[in-house]
Short mmCIF file of C-alpha atoms in Angstrom, two decimals:
data_model
loop_
_atom_site.label_atom_id
_atom_site.label_comp_id
_atom_site.label_asym_id
_atom_site.label_seq_id
_atom_site.Cartn_x
_atom_site.Cartn_y
_atom_site.Cartn_z
CA MET A 28 -2.10 -5.96 -14.80
CA ASP A 29 -3.10 -9.23 -16.28
CA LYS A 30 -5.60 -11.23 -14.27
CA LEU A 31 -6.09 -13.96 -16.86
CA PRO A 32 -3.24 -16.42 -16.39
CA ASN A 33 -4.96 -19.10 -18.47
CA ARG A 34 -5.36 -16.98 -21.57
CA PRO A 35 -2.96 -18.31 -24.25
CA ARG A 36 0.13 -16.15 -24.38
CA PRO A 37 1.39 -14.62 -27.61
CA PRO A 38 4.84 -15.67 -28.85
CA LEU A 39 7.74 -14.07 -27.02
CA ARG A 40 9.51 -11.34 -29.00
CA ALA A 41 12.10 -9.98 -26.57
CA VAL A 42 13.91 -10.85 -23.36
CA LEU A 43 14.81 -8.55 -20.48
CA PHE A 44 17.19 -9.75 -17.80
CA ASP A 45 17.54 -8.51 -14.28
CA ALA A 46 21.26 -7.93 -13.62
CA TYR A 47 22.17 -8.36 -9.95
CA GLY A 48 21.65 -11.92 -8.80
CA THR A 49 20.48 -13.00 -12.24
CA LEU A 50 23.38 -12.41 -14.65
CA PHE A 51 25.87 -11.34 -11.98
CA ASP A 52 26.48 -13.23 -8.76
CA VAL A 53 25.97 -10.72 -5.95
CA TYR A 54 27.33 -13.23 -3.44
CA SER A 55 30.62 -13.56 -5.28
CA VAL A 56 31.81 -10.70 -3.06
CA ALA A 57 31.63 -13.16 -0.15
CA ALA A 58 35.00 -14.68 -1.10
CA SER A 59 36.73 -11.33 -0.97
CA ALA A 60 34.89 -10.44 2.23
CA GLU A 61 35.98 -13.77 3.72
CA GLN A 62 39.64 -12.97 3.00
CA ARG A 63 39.37 -9.69 4.85
CA PHE A 64 37.04 -10.94 7.63
CA PRO A 65 37.65 -14.67 8.09
CA GLY A 66 34.51 -16.56 9.09
CA ARG A 67 32.23 -13.60 8.35
CA GLY A 68 32.38 -13.25 4.57
CA GLU A 69 29.11 -14.95 3.80
CA ALA A 70 27.22 -13.18 6.58
CA LEU A 71 28.58 -9.84 5.43
CA ALA A 72 27.61 -10.49 1.80
CA ARG A 73 24.11 -11.48 2.83
CA LEU A 74 23.47 -8.55 5.19
CA TRP A 75 24.93 -6.20 2.59
CA ARG A 76 22.56 -7.44 -0.09
CA ASP A 77 19.53 -7.38 2.25
CA LYS A 78 20.21 -3.82 3.35
CA GLN A 79 20.88 -2.68 -0.22
CA LEU A 80 17.45 -3.97 -1.25
CA GLU A 81 15.81 -2.48 1.83
CA TYR A 82 17.27 0.96 1.19
CA SER A 83 16.25 0.89 -2.48
CA ARG A 84 12.68 0.10 -1.42
CA LEU A 85 12.53 2.68 1.35
CA VAL A 86 13.62 5.61 -0.80
CA SER A 87 11.22 4.53 -3.55
CA MET A 88 8.26 4.08 -1.20
CA ALA A 89 8.84 7.20 0.82
CA ASP A 90 8.89 9.55 -2.12
CA ALA A 91 7.35 8.67 -5.45
CA GLY A 92 8.54 12.04 -6.75
CA GLY A 93 12.16 10.86 -6.57
CA ARG A 94 13.47 13.52 -4.20
CA LEU A 95 14.79 10.85 -1.83
CA TYR A 96 16.26 8.80 -4.66
CA GLN A 97 19.94 8.02 -4.37
CA PRO A 98 21.93 6.18 -7.04
CA PHE A 99 22.26 2.44 -6.49
CA TRP A 100 26.00 2.82 -6.10
CA ASP A 101 25.52 5.13 -3.12
CA LEU A 102 22.93 2.82 -1.56
CA THR A 103 25.32 -0.09 -2.09
CA ARG A 104 28.04 1.74 -0.20
CA ALA A 105 25.70 2.81 2.61
CA SER A 106 24.43 -0.74 2.99
CA LEU A 107 27.96 -2.19 3.09
CA ARG A 108 28.77 0.16 5.96
CA HIS A 109 25.63 -0.83 7.85
CA ALA A 110 26.24 -4.53 7.31
CA ALA A 111 29.81 -4.24 8.61
CA GLN A 112 28.66 -2.27 11.66
CA THR A 113 25.94 -4.83 12.37
CA LEU A 114 28.57 -7.58 12.46
CA GLY A 115 30.97 -5.42 14.46
CA LEU A 116 33.59 -5.50 11.69
CA ALA A 117 36.13 -2.68 11.38
CA LEU A 118 35.67 -1.58 7.78
CA ASP A 119 38.47 0.85 7.04
CA GLU A 120 38.57 2.91 3.85
CA ALA A 121 40.82 0.46 2.03
CA ALA A 122 38.58 -2.52 2.84
CA GLU A 123 35.48 -0.58 1.83
CA GLU A 124 37.03 0.40 -1.49
CA ARG A 125 38.16 -3.14 -2.15
CA LEU A 126 34.68 -4.56 -1.54
CA MET A 127 32.98 -1.82 -3.56
CA ASN A 128 35.38 -2.57 -6.38
CA GLU A 129 34.46 -6.26 -6.14
CA TYR A 130 30.83 -5.26 -6.41
CA ARG A 131 31.61 -3.29 -9.53
CA HIS A 132 33.15 -6.39 -11.10
CA LEU A 133 30.88 -9.16 -9.88
CA SER A 134 31.37 -12.67 -11.20
CA ALA A 135 29.06 -13.59 -14.03
CA TYR A 136 27.36 -16.95 -14.17
CA PRO A 137 29.27 -19.18 -16.62
CA GLU A 138 26.31 -20.03 -18.86
CA ASN A 139 25.45 -16.38 -19.58
CA ARG A 140 27.46 -16.05 -22.74
CA ARG A 141 26.28 -19.29 -24.30
CA VAL A 142 22.60 -18.52 -23.66
CA LEU A 143 22.93 -14.95 -24.92
CA GLN A 144 24.57 -16.26 -28.09
CA GLN A 145 21.61 -18.56 -28.67
CA LEU A 146 19.16 -15.68 -28.20
CA ARG A 147 21.18 -13.71 -30.70
CA ALA A 148 20.99 -16.66 -33.13
CA LEU A 149 17.21 -16.69 -32.68
CA GLY A 150 17.10 -13.01 -33.61
CA LEU A 151 15.62 -11.98 -30.24
CA PRO A 152 16.60 -8.74 -28.57
CA ALA A 153 18.07 -9.44 -25.11
CA GLY A 154 18.53 -6.51 -22.79
CA ILE A 155 19.04 -5.68 -19.12
CA LEU A 156 16.50 -3.91 -16.92
CA SER A 157 18.26 -3.19 -13.67
CA ASN A 158 18.14 -1.19 -10.45
CA GLY A 159 21.82 -0.43 -11.07
CA ASP A 160 23.10 2.92 -12.26
CA PRO A 161 23.97 3.17 -15.96
CA ALA A 162 27.71 3.20 -15.21
CA MET A 163 27.46 0.16 -12.92
CA ILE A 164 25.61 -1.85 -15.55
CA ALA A 165 28.00 -0.86 -18.33
CA VAL A 166 31.07 -1.86 -16.32
CA ALA A 167 29.45 -5.12 -15.18
CA VAL A 168 28.57 -6.36 -18.67
CA LYS A 169 31.99 -5.41 -19.98
CA SER A 170 33.73 -7.07 -17.06
CA ALA A 171 31.61 -10.20 -17.63
CA GLY A 172 32.48 -10.32 -21.33
CA ILE A 173 28.87 -10.06 -22.55
CA ALA A 174 28.79 -6.42 -23.70
CA ASP A 175 28.57 -7.48 -27.36
CA LEU A 176 25.56 -9.73 -26.72
CA ILE A 177 23.28 -7.65 -24.55
CA ASP A 178 21.33 -4.62 -25.66
CA PRO A 179 19.64 -2.39 -24.55
CA LEU A 180 21.06 -1.69 -21.07
CA ILE A 181 18.17 -0.10 -19.22
CA SER A 182 18.72 1.51 -15.83
CA VAL A 183 16.23 2.95 -13.35
CA GLY A 184 18.49 5.99 -13.10
CA PRO A 185 16.43 8.40 -15.21
CA LEU A 186 13.24 7.38 -13.36
CA ARG A 187 14.60 7.95 -9.83
CA CYS A 188 12.73 4.97 -8.39
CA TYR A 189 13.48 1.26 -8.02
CA LYS A 190 11.92 -2.03 -8.97
CA PRO A 191 9.30 -3.25 -8.25
CA ASP A 192 7.79 0.19 -8.92
CA PRO A 193 5.77 -0.51 -12.08
CA ARG A 194 7.18 2.59 -13.76
CA VAL A 195 10.45 0.70 -14.11
CA TYR A 196 8.92 -2.23 -16.00
CA GLN A 197 6.91 0.22 -18.10
CA HIS A 198 10.12 2.08 -18.94
CA GLY A 199 11.72 -1.20 -20.03
CA LEU A 200 8.80 -1.88 -22.34
CA GLU A 201 8.94 1.62 -23.79
CA VAL A 202 12.65 1.36 -24.54
CA LEU A 203 12.04 -1.91 -26.41
CA ARG A 204 9.16 -0.26 -28.28
CA GLN A 205 11.52 2.32 -29.74
CA THR A 206 12.52 -0.35 -32.26
CA ARG A 207 9.38 -2.58 -32.02
CA PRO A 208 6.41 -0.22 -31.66
CA GLU A 209 3.83 -3.04 -31.60
CA LEU A 210 5.44 -4.96 -28.74
CA GLN A 211 3.05 -5.99 -25.94
CA ALA A 212 4.11 -6.55 -22.32
CA ARG A 213 3.15 -10.22 -22.54
CA GLN A 214 5.52 -10.68 -25.48
CA VAL A 215 8.46 -9.76 -23.24
CA LEU A 216 10.09 -12.53 -21.20
CA PHE A 217 11.41 -10.98 -18.01
CA VAL A 218 14.07 -13.11 -16.36
CA SER A 219 15.13 -12.72 -12.75
CA SER A 220 16.49 -14.88 -9.97
CA ASN A 221 14.92 -12.51 -7.44
CA GLY A 222 11.47 -13.66 -6.37
CA TRP A 223 10.37 -10.09 -5.59
CA ASP A 224 11.45 -8.91 -9.03
CA VAL A 225 9.55 -11.73 -10.73
CA LEU A 226 6.49 -10.75 -8.71
CA GLY A 227 6.81 -7.13 -9.78
CA ALA A 228 7.25 -8.07 -13.43
CA THR A 229 4.32 -10.48 -13.36
CA TRP A 230 2.10 -7.89 -11.67
CA PHE A 231 3.09 -5.48 -14.39
CA GLY A 232 2.12 -7.86 -17.16
CA PHE A 233 5.39 -9.25 -18.48
CA THR A 234 5.71 -12.98 -19.08
CA SER A 235 8.08 -13.95 -16.30
CA PHE A 236 10.78 -16.55 -15.77
CA TRP A 237 12.02 -17.21 -12.27
CA LEU A 238 15.62 -18.38 -12.47
CA ASN A 239 15.62 -20.38 -9.26
CA ARG A 240 19.25 -21.44 -9.14
CA ALA A 241 19.21 -22.27 -5.44
CA GLY A 242 16.02 -24.33 -5.46
CA LEU A 243 14.26 -21.93 -3.09
CA PRO A 244 10.55 -22.16 -2.29
CA ARG A 245 8.26 -19.99 -4.38
CA GLU A 246 7.06 -16.70 -2.98
CA THR A 247 3.76 -17.24 -1.18
CA LEU A 248 2.34 -14.01 -2.57
CA ASP A 249 0.41 -14.43 -5.81
CA PRO A 250 0.71 -14.59 -8.77
CA PRO A 251 3.29 -17.33 -9.37
CA PRO A 252 5.94 -16.83 -12.06
CA THR A 253 4.76 -17.65 -15.56
CA HIS A 254 7.76 -19.97 -15.91
CA GLU A 255 10.47 -21.31 -13.66
CA GLY A 256 13.83 -22.98 -14.19
CA ARG A 257 17.03 -23.86 -12.36
CA ARG A 258 19.49 -22.73 -15.03
CA LEU A 259 19.55 -19.91 -17.53
CA ASP A 260 19.48 -22.51 -20.33
CA ASP A 261 16.01 -23.55 -19.16
CA LEU A 262 14.49 -20.49 -20.78
CA LEU A 263 15.60 -21.49 -24.28
CA PRO A 264 12.77 -23.98 -24.91
CA LEU A 265 10.31 -21.11 -24.33
CA LEU A 266 11.87 -19.14 -27.14
CA GLY A 267 13.06 -21.59 -29.74
CA ASP A 268 9.53 -22.46 -30.78
CA PRO A 269 7.45 -19.30 -30.37
CA GLY A 270 4.23 -21.31 -30.56
CA GLY A 271 5.33 -23.43 -27.61
CA ALA A 272 5.70 -20.62 -25.09
CA ALA A 273 2.45 -21.35 -23.30
CA ASP A 274 2.02 -21.16 -19.55
CA ALA A 275 4.17 -23.39 -17.41
CA MET B 12 9.92 17.15 4.38
CA ASP B 13 11.97 19.16 6.79
CA LYS B 14 15.51 19.87 5.66
CA LEU B 15 16.43 22.10 8.62
CA PRO B 16 17.49 19.76 11.43
CA ASN B 17 19.09 22.57 13.44
CA ARG B 18 16.03 24.76 13.58
CA PRO B 19 14.71 24.75 17.17
CA ARG B 20 11.82 22.32 17.47
CA PRO B 21 8.48 23.35 18.94
CA PRO B 22 7.31 21.59 22.12
CA LEU B 23 5.95 18.10 21.58
CA ARG B 24 2.17 17.85 21.85
CA ALA B 25 1.43 14.21 21.00
CA VAL B 26 3.07 10.81 20.74
CA LEU B 27 2.50 8.12 18.11
CA PHE B 28 3.91 4.66 18.66
CA ASP B 29 4.68 2.03 16.11
CA ALA B 30 3.16 -1.26 17.30
CA TYR B 31 5.08 -4.29 16.03
CA GLY B 32 8.58 -4.42 17.42
CA THR B 33 8.04 -1.23 19.41
CA LEU B 34 5.22 -1.91 21.89
CA PHE B 35 4.87 -5.60 21.03
CA ASP B 36 7.76 -8.01 20.79
CA VAL B 37 7.52 -9.62 17.35
CA TYR B 38 10.23 -12.11 18.29
CA SER B 39 8.27 -13.41 21.26
CA VAL B 40 6.80 -15.92 18.79
CA ALA B 41 10.27 -17.51 18.69
CA ALA B 42 9.63 -19.35 21.96
CA SER B 43 6.50 -20.98 20.63
CA ALA B 44 8.21 -21.71 17.32
CA GLU B 45 11.10 -23.28 19.24
CA GLN B 46 8.73 -25.64 21.04
CA ARG B 47 7.31 -26.86 17.76
CA PHE B 48 10.59 -26.80 15.80
CA PRO B 49 13.47 -27.30 18.28
CA GLY B 50 16.61 -25.43 17.29
CA ARG B 51 14.85 -23.42 14.58
CA GLY B 52 12.55 -21.11 16.53
CA GLU B 53 14.67 -18.02 16.33
CA ALA B 54 15.51 -18.50 12.66
CA LEU B 55 11.84 -18.99 11.87
CA ALA B 56 10.79 -15.87 13.77
CA ARG B 57 13.42 -13.79 12.00
CA LEU B 58 12.68 -15.04 8.47
CA TRP B 59 8.97 -14.63 9.17
CA ARG B 60 9.42 -11.01 10.19
CA ASP B 61 11.74 -10.22 7.28
CA LYS B 62 9.36 -11.70 4.73
CA GLN B 63 6.36 -9.95 6.31
CA LEU B 64 8.12 -6.60 5.92
CA GLU B 65 9.23 -7.46 2.38
CA TYR B 66 5.72 -8.37 1.29
CA SER B 67 4.23 -5.21 2.82
CA ARG B 68 6.74 -3.14 0.87
CA LEU B 69 6.31 -4.98 -2.41
CA VAL B 70 2.53 -4.60 -2.55
CA SER B 71 2.83 -0.93 -1.58
CA MET B 72 5.53 -0.18 -4.14
CA ALA B 73 4.01 -2.13 -6.97
CA ASP B 74 0.65 -0.43 -6.84
CA ALA B 75 0.17 2.97 -5.24
CA GLY B 76 -3.52 2.67 -6.07
CA GLY B 77 -3.93 -0.11 -3.52
CA ARG B 78 -5.22 -2.81 -5.86
CA LEU B 79 -2.45 -5.17 -4.75
CA TYR B 80 -2.93 -4.33 -1.08
CA GLN B 81 -3.60 -7.26 1.20
CA PRO B 82 -4.37 -6.94 4.91
CA PHE B 83 -1.37 -7.29 7.19
CA TRP B 84 -2.88 -10.41 8.70
CA ASP B 85 -2.87 -12.13 5.30
CA LEU B 86 0.69 -11.02 4.57
CA THR B 87 1.71 -12.29 8.01
CA ARG B 88 0.27 -15.71 7.20
CA ALA B 89 1.83 -15.82 3.73
CA SER B 90 5.21 -14.86 5.16
CA LEU B 91 5.02 -17.51 7.88
CA ARG B 92 4.44 -20.14 5.21
CA HIS B 93 7.38 -18.91 3.16
CA ALA B 94 9.68 -18.79 6.18
CA ALA B 95 8.78 -22.37 7.14
CA GLN B 96 9.32 -23.59 3.57
CA THR B 97 12.68 -21.82 3.40
CA LEU B 98 13.82 -23.69 6.51
CA GLY B 99 12.31 -26.96 5.28
CA LEU B 100 9.93 -27.14 8.23
CA ALA B 101 6.65 -29.04 7.89
CA LEU B 102 4.10 -26.46 8.95
CA ASP B 103 0.78 -28.26 9.24
CA GLU B 104 -2.48 -26.42 9.72
CA ALA B 105 -2.45 -26.78 13.50
CA ALA B 106 1.10 -25.43 13.82
CA GLU B 107 0.27 -22.54 11.49
CA GLU B 108 -2.80 -21.62 13.50
CA ARG B 109 -0.90 -21.82 16.75
CA LEU B 110 1.83 -19.49 15.50
CA MET B 111 -0.66 -17.06 13.96
CA ASN B 112 -2.49 -17.01 17.26
CA GLU B 113 0.78 -16.24 19.02
CA TYR B 114 1.26 -13.36 16.63
CA ARG B 115 -2.17 -12.06 17.50
CA HIS B 116 -1.22 -12.01 21.17
CA LEU B 117 2.40 -10.90 21.10
CA SER B 118 4.19 -10.20 24.36
CA ALA B 119 4.27 -6.57 25.32
CA TYR B 120 7.42 -4.96 26.67
CA PRO B 121 7.10 -4.67 30.47
CA GLU B 122 7.68 -0.91 30.69
CA ASN B 123 4.87 -0.03 28.28
CA ARG B 124 2.18 0.45 30.86
CA ARG B 125 4.26 2.57 33.20
CA VAL B 126 5.43 4.89 30.41
CA LEU B 127 1.93 5.24 28.99
CA GLN B 128 0.63 6.12 32.44
CA GLN B 129 3.19 8.90 32.70
CA LEU B 130 2.21 10.27 29.30
CA ARG B 131 -1.40 10.23 30.47
CA ALA B 132 -0.35 12.13 33.60
CA LEU B 133 1.35 14.72 31.39
CA GLY B 134 -1.89 15.15 29.46
CA LEU B 135 -0.34 14.06 26.18
CA PRO B 136 -2.30 12.00 23.66
CA ALA B 137 -0.51 8.70 22.97
CA GLY B 138 -1.71 6.66 20.02
CA ILE B 139 -0.59 3.86 17.73
CA LEU B 140 0.19 4.24 14.03
CA SER B 141 0.67 0.74 12.70
CA ASN B 142 0.90 -1.37 9.56
CA GLY B 143 -1.40 -3.81 11.34
CA ASP B 144 -5.07 -4.23 10.50
CA PRO B 145 -7.54 -2.52 12.85
CA ALA B 146 -8.60 -5.85 14.39
CA MET B 147 -4.98 -6.95 14.94
CA ILE B 148 -4.13 -3.71 16.73
CA ALA B 149 -7.26 -3.79 18.89
CA VAL B 150 -6.61 -7.37 20.03
CA ALA B 151 -2.92 -6.67 20.66
CA VAL B 152 -3.47 -3.65 22.92
CA LYS B 153 -6.19 -5.48 24.84
CA SER B 154 -4.05 -8.58 25.21
CA ALA B 155 -1.17 -6.40 26.43
CA GLY B 156 -3.35 -4.65 29.01
CA ILE B 157 -2.82 -1.14 27.63
CA ALA B 158 -6.16 -0.57 25.87
CA ASP B 159 -7.19 2.04 28.45
CA LEU B 160 -4.01 4.06 27.98
CA ILE B 161 -3.58 4.26 24.24
CA ASP B 162 -5.72 6.26 21.86
CA PRO B 163 -6.18 6.67 18.93
CA LEU B 164 -5.43 3.31 17.30
CA ILE B 165 -4.56 4.21 13.72
CA SER B 166 -4.21 1.49 11.09
CA VAL B 167 -3.05 1.69 7.48
CA GLY B 168 -6.10 -0.39 6.56
CA PRO B 169 -8.24 2.40 5.07
CA LEU B 170 -5.27 3.69 3.03
CA ARG B 171 -4.36 0.33 1.44
CA CYS B 172 -0.63 1.01 1.61
CA TYR B 173 2.09 0.44 4.19
CA LYS B 174 4.70 2.46 6.01
CA PRO B 175 7.01 4.08 5.03
CA ASP B 176 4.61 5.42 2.38
CA PRO B 177 4.26 9.05 3.53
CA ARG B 178 0.47 8.85 3.19
CA VAL B 179 0.49 6.71 6.32
CA TYR B 180 2.30 9.29 8.45
CA GLN B 181 0.09 12.02 6.98
CA HIS B 182 -2.97 10.01 7.92
CA GLY B 183 -1.68 9.70 11.49
CA LEU B 184 -1.26 13.47 11.67
CA GLU B 185 -4.73 14.05 10.28
CA VAL B 186 -6.36 11.75 12.82
CA LEU B 187 -4.62 13.63 15.64
CA ARG B 188 -5.75 16.92 14.10
CA GLN B 189 -9.39 15.91 14.49
CA THR B 190 -9.09 16.96 18.13
CA ARG B 191 -6.06 19.31 17.79
CA PRO B 192 -6.53 21.19 14.52
CA GLU B 193 -3.38 23.32 14.94
CA LEU B 194 -1.02 20.36 15.44
CA GLN B 195 2.15 20.44 13.31
CA ALA B 196 4.09 17.34 12.23
CA ARG B 197 7.13 18.45 14.21
CA GLN B 198 5.02 18.56 17.38
CA VAL B 199 4.39 14.82 17.09
CA LEU B 200 6.94 12.45 18.61
CA PHE B 201 6.93 9.28 16.53
CA VAL B 202 8.41 6.32 18.40
CA SER B 203 9.61 3.16 16.72
CA SER B 204 12.18 0.46 17.29
CA ASN B 205 12.31 -0.13 13.53
CA GLY B 206 15.06 1.87 11.87
CA TRP B 207 13.20 1.98 8.55
CA ASP B 208 10.06 3.31 10.25
CA VAL B 209 12.04 6.04 12.02
CA LEU B 210 13.54 6.99 8.66
CA GLY B 211 10.10 7.20 7.08
CA ALA B 212 8.71 9.29 9.93
CA THR B 213 11.71 11.63 9.92
CA TRP B 214 11.48 12.06 6.15
CA PHE B 215 7.83 12.91 6.61
CA GLY B 216 8.55 15.60 9.17
CA PHE B 217 7.68 14.03 12.53
CA THR B 218 10.06 14.43 15.43
CA SER B 219 11.37 10.88 15.76
CA PHE B 220 12.58 8.67 18.57
CA TRP B 221 14.46 5.50 17.72
CA LEU B 222 13.87 2.98 20.46
CA ASN B 223 17.08 1.04 19.99
CA ARG B 224 16.55 -1.74 22.51
CA ALA B 225 19.14 -4.05 20.98
CA GLY B 226 21.93 -1.48 20.65
CA LEU B 227 22.02 -1.82 16.86
CA PRO B 228 24.04 0.49 14.62
CA ARG B 229 22.16 3.43 13.17
CA GLU B 230 20.86 3.22 9.64
CA THR B 231 23.47 4.62 7.26
CA LEU B 232 20.82 6.38 5.20
CA ASP B 233 20.17 9.97 6.26
CA PRO B 234 18.63 11.67 8.15
CA PRO B 235 19.41 10.27 11.60
CA PRO B 236 16.60 9.97 14.16
CA THR B 237 15.83 13.19 16.01
CA HIS B 238 16.26 11.28 19.27
CA GLU B 239 17.44 7.86 20.32
CA GLY B 240 17.15 5.75 23.46
CA ARG B 241 17.56 2.20 24.70
CA ARG B 242 14.34 1.96 26.73
CA LEU B 243 10.87 3.35 26.33
CA ASP B 244 11.40 5.38 29.52
CA ASP B 245 14.13 7.33 27.72
CA LEU B 246 11.53 9.34 25.84
CA LEU B 247 10.03 10.83 29.00
CA PRO B 248 12.67 13.56 29.48
CA LEU B 249 11.74 14.86 26.02
CA LEU B 250 8.16 15.37 27.09
CA GLY B 251 8.20 16.34 30.75
CA ASP B 252 9.66 19.75 30.05
CA PRO B 253 8.24 20.89 26.70
CA GLY B 254 10.89 23.59 26.37
CA GLY B 255 13.64 20.99 26.64
CA ALA B 256 12.67 18.90 23.63
CA ALA B 257 15.45 20.20 21.41
CA ASP B 258 17.40 18.04 18.99
CA ALA B 259 19.46 15.17 20.36
#
């Protein structure tokens, strides 16, 4: 872990995106939830997401050996059920399937494709490093129309633990090194809208970009993100001129 | 980890309580927060607690070696600041100190003392196993008037990781074994109002009691708690007749 934030950073050579919340809008399920449960859609989407993250952390923390690991899809279903019960909503099988199907085909943020095209034009590899299962990620990028622009798709599945376990970020680096053996962690720009994920990536040693779409306050746990922006486009200036990618 | 929930359980020989949320009411700070920030006290208390738990999990997950560990007191302060910023509340130094001081002296649930006295009468050791720092726990039990009835006070401090890391529950067992070398995990009743803590304890192998004061739905991640009750008194029938402490 890098304790020298003021050391000049080397040019960025690759980009890894978080998926859920970053490329795909996890709260886009709220609209569908609102149709089924008028007045409660947003609350359900929020509790669902919170519980999904909690469960992913609990199984990771409680057994580093992966025996308690469950695929993200299963945790997503379990957390939907808990969120509905917490709000006292009757979630029958049809409603559960409809919401799970919405989660499989989350809305993508509109600027994704344009930004990914520009990364492609710059010759930079742009992949996903996600807590999602391989099948979830594959369906999501296809559904969002960005499958041709994003590669590699890296899932925690084979590791049986979840971000921010540092083994996940290490795995992302190793996959990129299969084609770029000299790549250093600091040459990878890790992009996430999730403050906790940016923390984990920064702790690990990646150069980080916090995509703060909602204008939220920074996490009060150090270190801060290397870079921060409000839109995905804001990361392009860091990459267009490799010499200019110094600390924010 | 015990995968045989239907195997008859041995009599319970000791009790370990979670502290925050279980013996001490973490939301009792809401009243003080409400005085300072009318209309926002409850929201502040809830965001504060959520962020405190999140930060404890992130530092534990991101570095099992404990280099990222920060004392619970420091995480509690960092999370208060983040919660206030999220709500757009101006938390000056005096307000921060007042709320931190409230957290140091949380309200205790009224039945604590009576139940602990009955455990004492039964000759059962009753200790605390908490994410709190040693000093926080010591002040809290003194402030709550139960210091004479609860022993040992076991903190995660020396381990530099947080529940539900299984090393914490193992440490609790080992401390109890200093005076009862033959004690098995299943002979320890672990009591918590926090669903995630009950999960961690059950995964570890303790007999668990979910103190579900608020009548919340069960976690939808297996296994279920060994036992469940709405008040602290509800655990007494499990202990009075050691032969009767079978599964719920």
